[in-house]
Every structure is written in C-alpha cells, then in structure tokens.
Coordinates of C-alpha atoms in Angstrom, one line a residue:
M70 CA -8.6 -0.3 -2.1
S71 CA -10.8 -1.1 0.9
T72 CA -9.6 -1.6 4.6
P73 CA -11.7 -2.0 7.6
L74 CA -10.7 -1.0 11.2
P75 CA -7.1 -2.3 12.3
Q76 CA -7.3 -4.6 15.6
S77 CA -4.4 -3.0 18.2
G78 CA -1.8 -5.7 18.5
G79 CA -1.8 -6.3 22.3
H80 CA -0.6 -8.4 24.7
S81 CA -1.7 -12.2 24.8
G82 CA -4.5 -12.0 27.4
Q83 CA -8.1 -11.3 27.3
S84 CA -9.6 -8.2 25.9
E85 CA -12.5 -6.4 27.8
G86 CA -15.1 -8.0 26.7
G87 CA -13.6 -11.5 27.7
S88 CA -12.3 -12.8 24.2
P89 CA -8.9 -13.3 24.0
R90 CA -6.4 -11.1 22.5
R91 CA -3.8 -12.4 19.5
P92 CA -0.2 -12.1 20.3
R93 CA 1.2 -9.6 17.9
P94 CA 3.4 -11.8 15.5
R95 CA 6.8 -10.5 14.8
I96 CA 6.4 -9.9 11.4
E97 CA 4.0 -7.3 12.4
T98 CA 6.5 -5.3 14.4
L99 CA 9.2 -5.6 11.4
A100 CA 6.8 -4.6 9.6
D101 CA 6.1 -1.4 11.6
L102 CA 9.7 -0.8 11.3
I103 CA 10.2 -0.8 7.5
F104 CA 6.9 1.4 6.6
G105 CA 8.5 3.8 9.1
L106 CA 12.1 3.5 7.5
S107 CA 10.8 4.1 4.1
L108 CA 8.9 7.4 4.9
A109 CA 12.2 8.6 6.4
I110 CA 14.6 7.3 4.4
D111 CA 12.2 9.3 1.5
A112 CA 12.9 12.1 3.3
I113 CA 16.8 12.1 3.7
A114 CA 17.1 11.2 0.1
L115 CA 15.9 14.7 -1.0
L116 CA 18.7 16.4 1.3
P117 CA 21.6 16.1 -0.5
A118 CA 20.6 18.3 -3.4
A119 CA 19.0 21.5 -2.6
A120 CA 16.3 22.4 -4.7
T121 CA 17.2 25.4 -7.5
T122 CA 14.3 26.8 -8.3
P123 CA 10.7 26.7 -6.9
G124 CA 9.1 24.4 -9.2
D125 CA 12.0 21.8 -8.4
M126 CA 11.3 22.1 -4.5
N127 CA 7.2 21.8 -5.2
G128 CA 8.1 18.9 -7.2
R129 CA 10.1 17.3 -4.5
I130 CA 7.3 17.9 -2.0
L131 CA 5.2 16.3 -4.4
I132 CA 7.3 13.2 -4.7
F133 CA 7.1 13.1 -1.0
S134 CA 3.6 13.7 -0.3
F135 CA 2.7 11.4 -2.7
A136 CA 5.1 8.3 -1.2
F137 CA 3.7 9.3 2.7
V138 CA -0.4 8.5 1.3
F139 CA 0.6 5.8 -0.6
L140 CA 2.5 3.9 2.3
I141 CA 0.3 5.4 4.9
T142 CA -2.5 3.8 3.2
A143 CA -0.9 0.9 2.2
W144 CA 0.0 0.6 5.9
L145 CA -3.7 0.8 7.0
L146 CA -4.6 -1.8 4.8
Y147 CA -1.6 -4.5 5.6
T148 CA -2.2 -3.7 9.5
T149 CA -5.8 -4.3 9.0
Y150 CA -5.7 -7.8 7.2
M151 CA -2.6 -9.0 9.9
S152 CA -4.9 -8.1 12.7
V153 CA -7.1 -11.7 11.4
L154 CA -4.8 -13.2 8.8
P155 CA -3.3 -16.6 10.3
V156 CA 0.4 -15.6 9.5
D157 CA 1.4 -19.5 9.7
A158 CA -1.1 -19.8 6.4
R159 CA 0.6 -21.5 3.9
G160 CA 2.3 -18.8 1.5
V161 CA 1.4 -15.9 3.9
T162 CA 4.8 -15.6 5.2
F163 CA 6.4 -15.8 2.0
L164 CA 4.2 -13.0 0.7
N165 CA 4.7 -10.7 3.8
V166 CA 8.4 -10.7 3.2
S167 CA 7.7 -10.1 -0.9
L168 CA 5.5 -6.7 -0.2
L169 CA 8.1 -5.4 2.7
L170 CA 10.8 -5.6 0.2
L171 CA 8.3 -4.1 -2.1
V172 CA 7.9 -1.3 0.4
A173 CA 11.2 -1.1 0.7
L174 CA 12.3 -0.2 -2.5
I175 CA 9.5 2.8 -2.6
P176 CA 12.3 5.6 -2.0
Y177 CA 14.8 4.5 -3.9
L178 CA 12.7 4.1 -7.1
L179 CA 10.6 7.2 -6.3
N180 CA 13.5 9.4 -5.6
N181 CA 15.1 8.7 -8.6
V182 CA 11.9 9.7 -10.7
E183 CA 12.3 13.1 -9.5
L184 CA 16.1 13.3 -8.6
G185 CA 17.6 11.1 -12.0
D186 CA 20.3 12.2 -13.8
N187 CA 19.0 11.5 -16.9
P188 CA 15.8 10.9 -18.9
A189 CA 16.8 7.4 -19.6
I190 CA 17.2 6.8 -15.7
R191 CA 14.2 8.5 -14.6
D192 CA 11.7 6.7 -17.2
Y193 CA 13.2 3.4 -16.3
S194 CA 13.1 4.4 -12.7
S195 CA 9.0 5.1 -12.9
S196 CA 8.7 1.6 -15.0
L197 CA 10.1 -0.6 -11.9
F198 CA 8.2 2.2 -9.6
A199 CA 4.4 1.4 -11.6
L200 CA 5.7 -2.5 -11.6
D201 CA 6.6 -2.1 -7.7
L202 CA 2.9 -0.7 -6.8
A203 CA 1.5 -3.3 -8.8
G204 CA 3.3 -6.3 -6.9
I205 CA 2.0 -4.3 -3.7
L206 CA -1.6 -4.2 -4.6
A207 CA -1.7 -7.6 -5.9
I208 CA 0.0 -8.9 -2.6
L209 CA -2.6 -7.3 -0.8
A210 CA -5.4 -8.2 -2.8
V211 CA -4.2 -11.8 -1.8
F212 CA -4.6 -10.8 1.8
A213 CA -8.4 -9.7 1.0
H214 CA -9.0 -12.8 -1.2
V215 CA -8.2 -15.1 1.9
L216 CA -10.0 -13.0 4.4
G217 CA -13.0 -13.2 2.2
T218 CA -12.7 -16.7 1.5
E219 CA -16.4 -17.7 3.4
K220 CA -14.9 -21.3 3.9
R221 CA -11.7 -20.4 6.0
A222 CA -14.1 -18.2 8.1
L223 CA -11.8 -15.7 9.0
V224 CA -14.4 -13.0 9.4
P225 CA -18.3 -12.9 9.6
R226 CA -20.1 -13.2 6.2
E227 CA -21.1 -9.8 5.3
E228 CA -17.7 -8.5 6.4
A229 CA -16.3 -11.5 3.8
R230 CA -18.4 -10.0 1.0
L231 CA -16.3 -6.5 1.7
F232 CA -13.2 -7.9 1.7
R233 CA -13.9 -9.6 -1.9
N234 CA -15.1 -6.3 -3.3
G235 CA -11.6 -5.0 -2.0
R236 CA -9.6 -7.6 -3.4
N237 CA -11.4 -6.9 -6.5
R238 CA -10.7 -3.3 -6.7
M239 CA -6.8 -3.8 -5.8
G240 CA -6.9 -6.9 -8.6
V241 CA -8.3 -4.0 -11.3
L242 CA -5.7 -1.5 -9.7
S243 CA -2.9 -3.7 -9.9
V244 CA -3.3 -4.5 -13.4
L245 CA -3.8 -0.7 -14.4
M246 CA -0.5 -0.2 -12.8
A247 CA 1.1 -3.0 -14.6
I248 CA -0.4 -1.4 -18.0
S249 CA 1.4 1.8 -17.0
V250 CA 4.6 0.4 -17.7
A251 CA 3.9 0.7 -21.4
P252 CA 6.1 3.5 -22.6
V253 CA 3.4 5.4 -24.4
F254 CA 2.2 6.8 -20.4
W255 CA 5.7 7.8 -20.1
Q256 CA 5.8 9.9 -23.4
A257 CA 2.5 11.5 -23.5
T258 CA 2.0 14.3 -21.1
V259 CA -0.8 16.3 -19.5
L260 CA 0.4 19.7 -18.2
G261 CA 4.2 18.8 -18.9
V262 CA 3.8 15.8 -16.3
P263 CA 3.6 11.8 -17.8
A264 CA 0.3 10.5 -17.8
R265 CA 2.0 7.4 -15.6
I266 CA 2.1 9.9 -12.8
Y267 CA -1.3 10.6 -13.0
L268 CA -2.3 6.4 -13.2
W269 CA -0.2 5.9 -9.9
T270 CA -2.7 8.3 -8.2
L271 CA -5.6 5.7 -9.0
P272 CA -4.9 3.4 -6.0
L273 CA -5.3 6.9 -3.6
I274 CA -8.3 8.2 -5.4
S275 CA -10.2 4.9 -5.3
Y276 CA -9.6 4.3 -1.5
W277 CA -9.7 8.0 0.2
L278 CA -13.0 8.6 -2.5
G279 CA -14.8 6.1 -1.7
R280 CA -13.8 6.4 2.4
A281 CA -15.5 9.7 2.1
I282 CA -18.2 8.8 -0.4
R283 CA -19.1 5.4 1.1
P284 CA -17.2 5.2 4.4
Q285 CA -19.5 1.8 5.1
S286 CA -17.2 0.1 1.9
R287 CA -13.9 0.9 3.3
T288 CA -14.8 0.8 7.2
Y289 CA -15.7 -2.1 9.1
K290 CA -14.9 -3.9 12.4
V291 CA -13.1 -7.3 12.8
S292 CA -14.8 -8.8 15.8
N293 CA -12.6 -9.9 19.2
G294 CA -10.8 -12.6 19.3
R295 CA -10.3 -13.4 15.3

C-alpha cells in the first residue's frame, strides 16, 4: 500500500500559490462520515456483552485496534486518491459506492469473528471479512492505476510511477486476502490464532513498515491545482 500526502478539501477559489483549488466533492464528505461511523460502530458493538476474562478483553481490544488502524490507513489512501482523481470519470462513482459499502461492513463482519455465537459463524464471518479486505484493496488498486496512467496526466510523471508501484502492491495484497479464504488458513493456527488472521495484517505491515523504512515510496506530494 502506498499513499501520497492528501490535499485538503477546501472551498473553491485560489490557493496561496495562485493555483485554483478543487471544490470538495460531496462523495468525499460522505466517505469521511462512513469511515467515522464504521469506527464508532466497531466500538459500540463491543458494549452489549461484557468481557468475562482478561483474555476476552484483550481479544476485543486487538479486534478494535486492527479495525481502527486498517480504516485509518484505507482513509489516508482514499482521501489522497480522491484529491486528484476526477470523480465524474467513468466507473469512479460506482467504485466509490462499492468501496464505501465494503468499509461500512467492516465492523459487523469483524465483530462476528470475535463475538460470533458458534465456530461456524466465526469461520463464515472471517471468510467474508477476508473478501471484504480483498475488495477494498482491489478498488484502491484501480484508483492507483488510473492515477498512474501517464496518458491521463493526472499527476507528474515521477509521481505516476509511485502510484503504479502502489497499484502493484495493493493488487498482490488483494489476491493474498482472497486466497486467505481457503479453509486451511482458518484451520491452521499459530499460538492458538488462525493463520487467516495473521494474513490480514499484511496490508498494514506493507504500508506502515514501508513508510518507516522508505518514506519517499509511501509519501509524496501532488501538485496544487490537480
């Protein structure tokens, strides 16, 4: 996963450098609301049934922490892409709606993995959640592909290359998330935790470790007026 620095939405008009600012599309405002609601719902879903053991509480904290970090990471990528991606482009609106639906499903699916009534529900929920992650990563990869296409000239050439690299990473991660649906990844455990759950951390490791080791490959500026 890779992300340039997001541009602030702002109102239409002139920026300090004299270049025009792009008005903030309503879909971006809706996206901010949905990302925020997903985080809130994820926390509220843990309230009805109180934890009964320290291990139970630790598991719930880990589930919430994972959802929080993943949603924040996806939001950083999304707002970056939307700052330069033409929302009226063919297919972009449909992908936006699809992405937001997948984001809204995260709290429900993830909490069923932790709080499901029986093993079958937890297994099924974890499979759906893996597909949900795969879908989110695939859509972000498509956005990165559009921005990385030099013919569109949406970003400078050197930055288009970084978007293409990000597209490739997210494409691979999306495939890995889809592969993790295989039953063997739920049946095999490491320290009592299904291997499928460990695989879910790969997108976060890819983004944040890459950002720490090679900031220039994950953080770059998009010129004003784009």
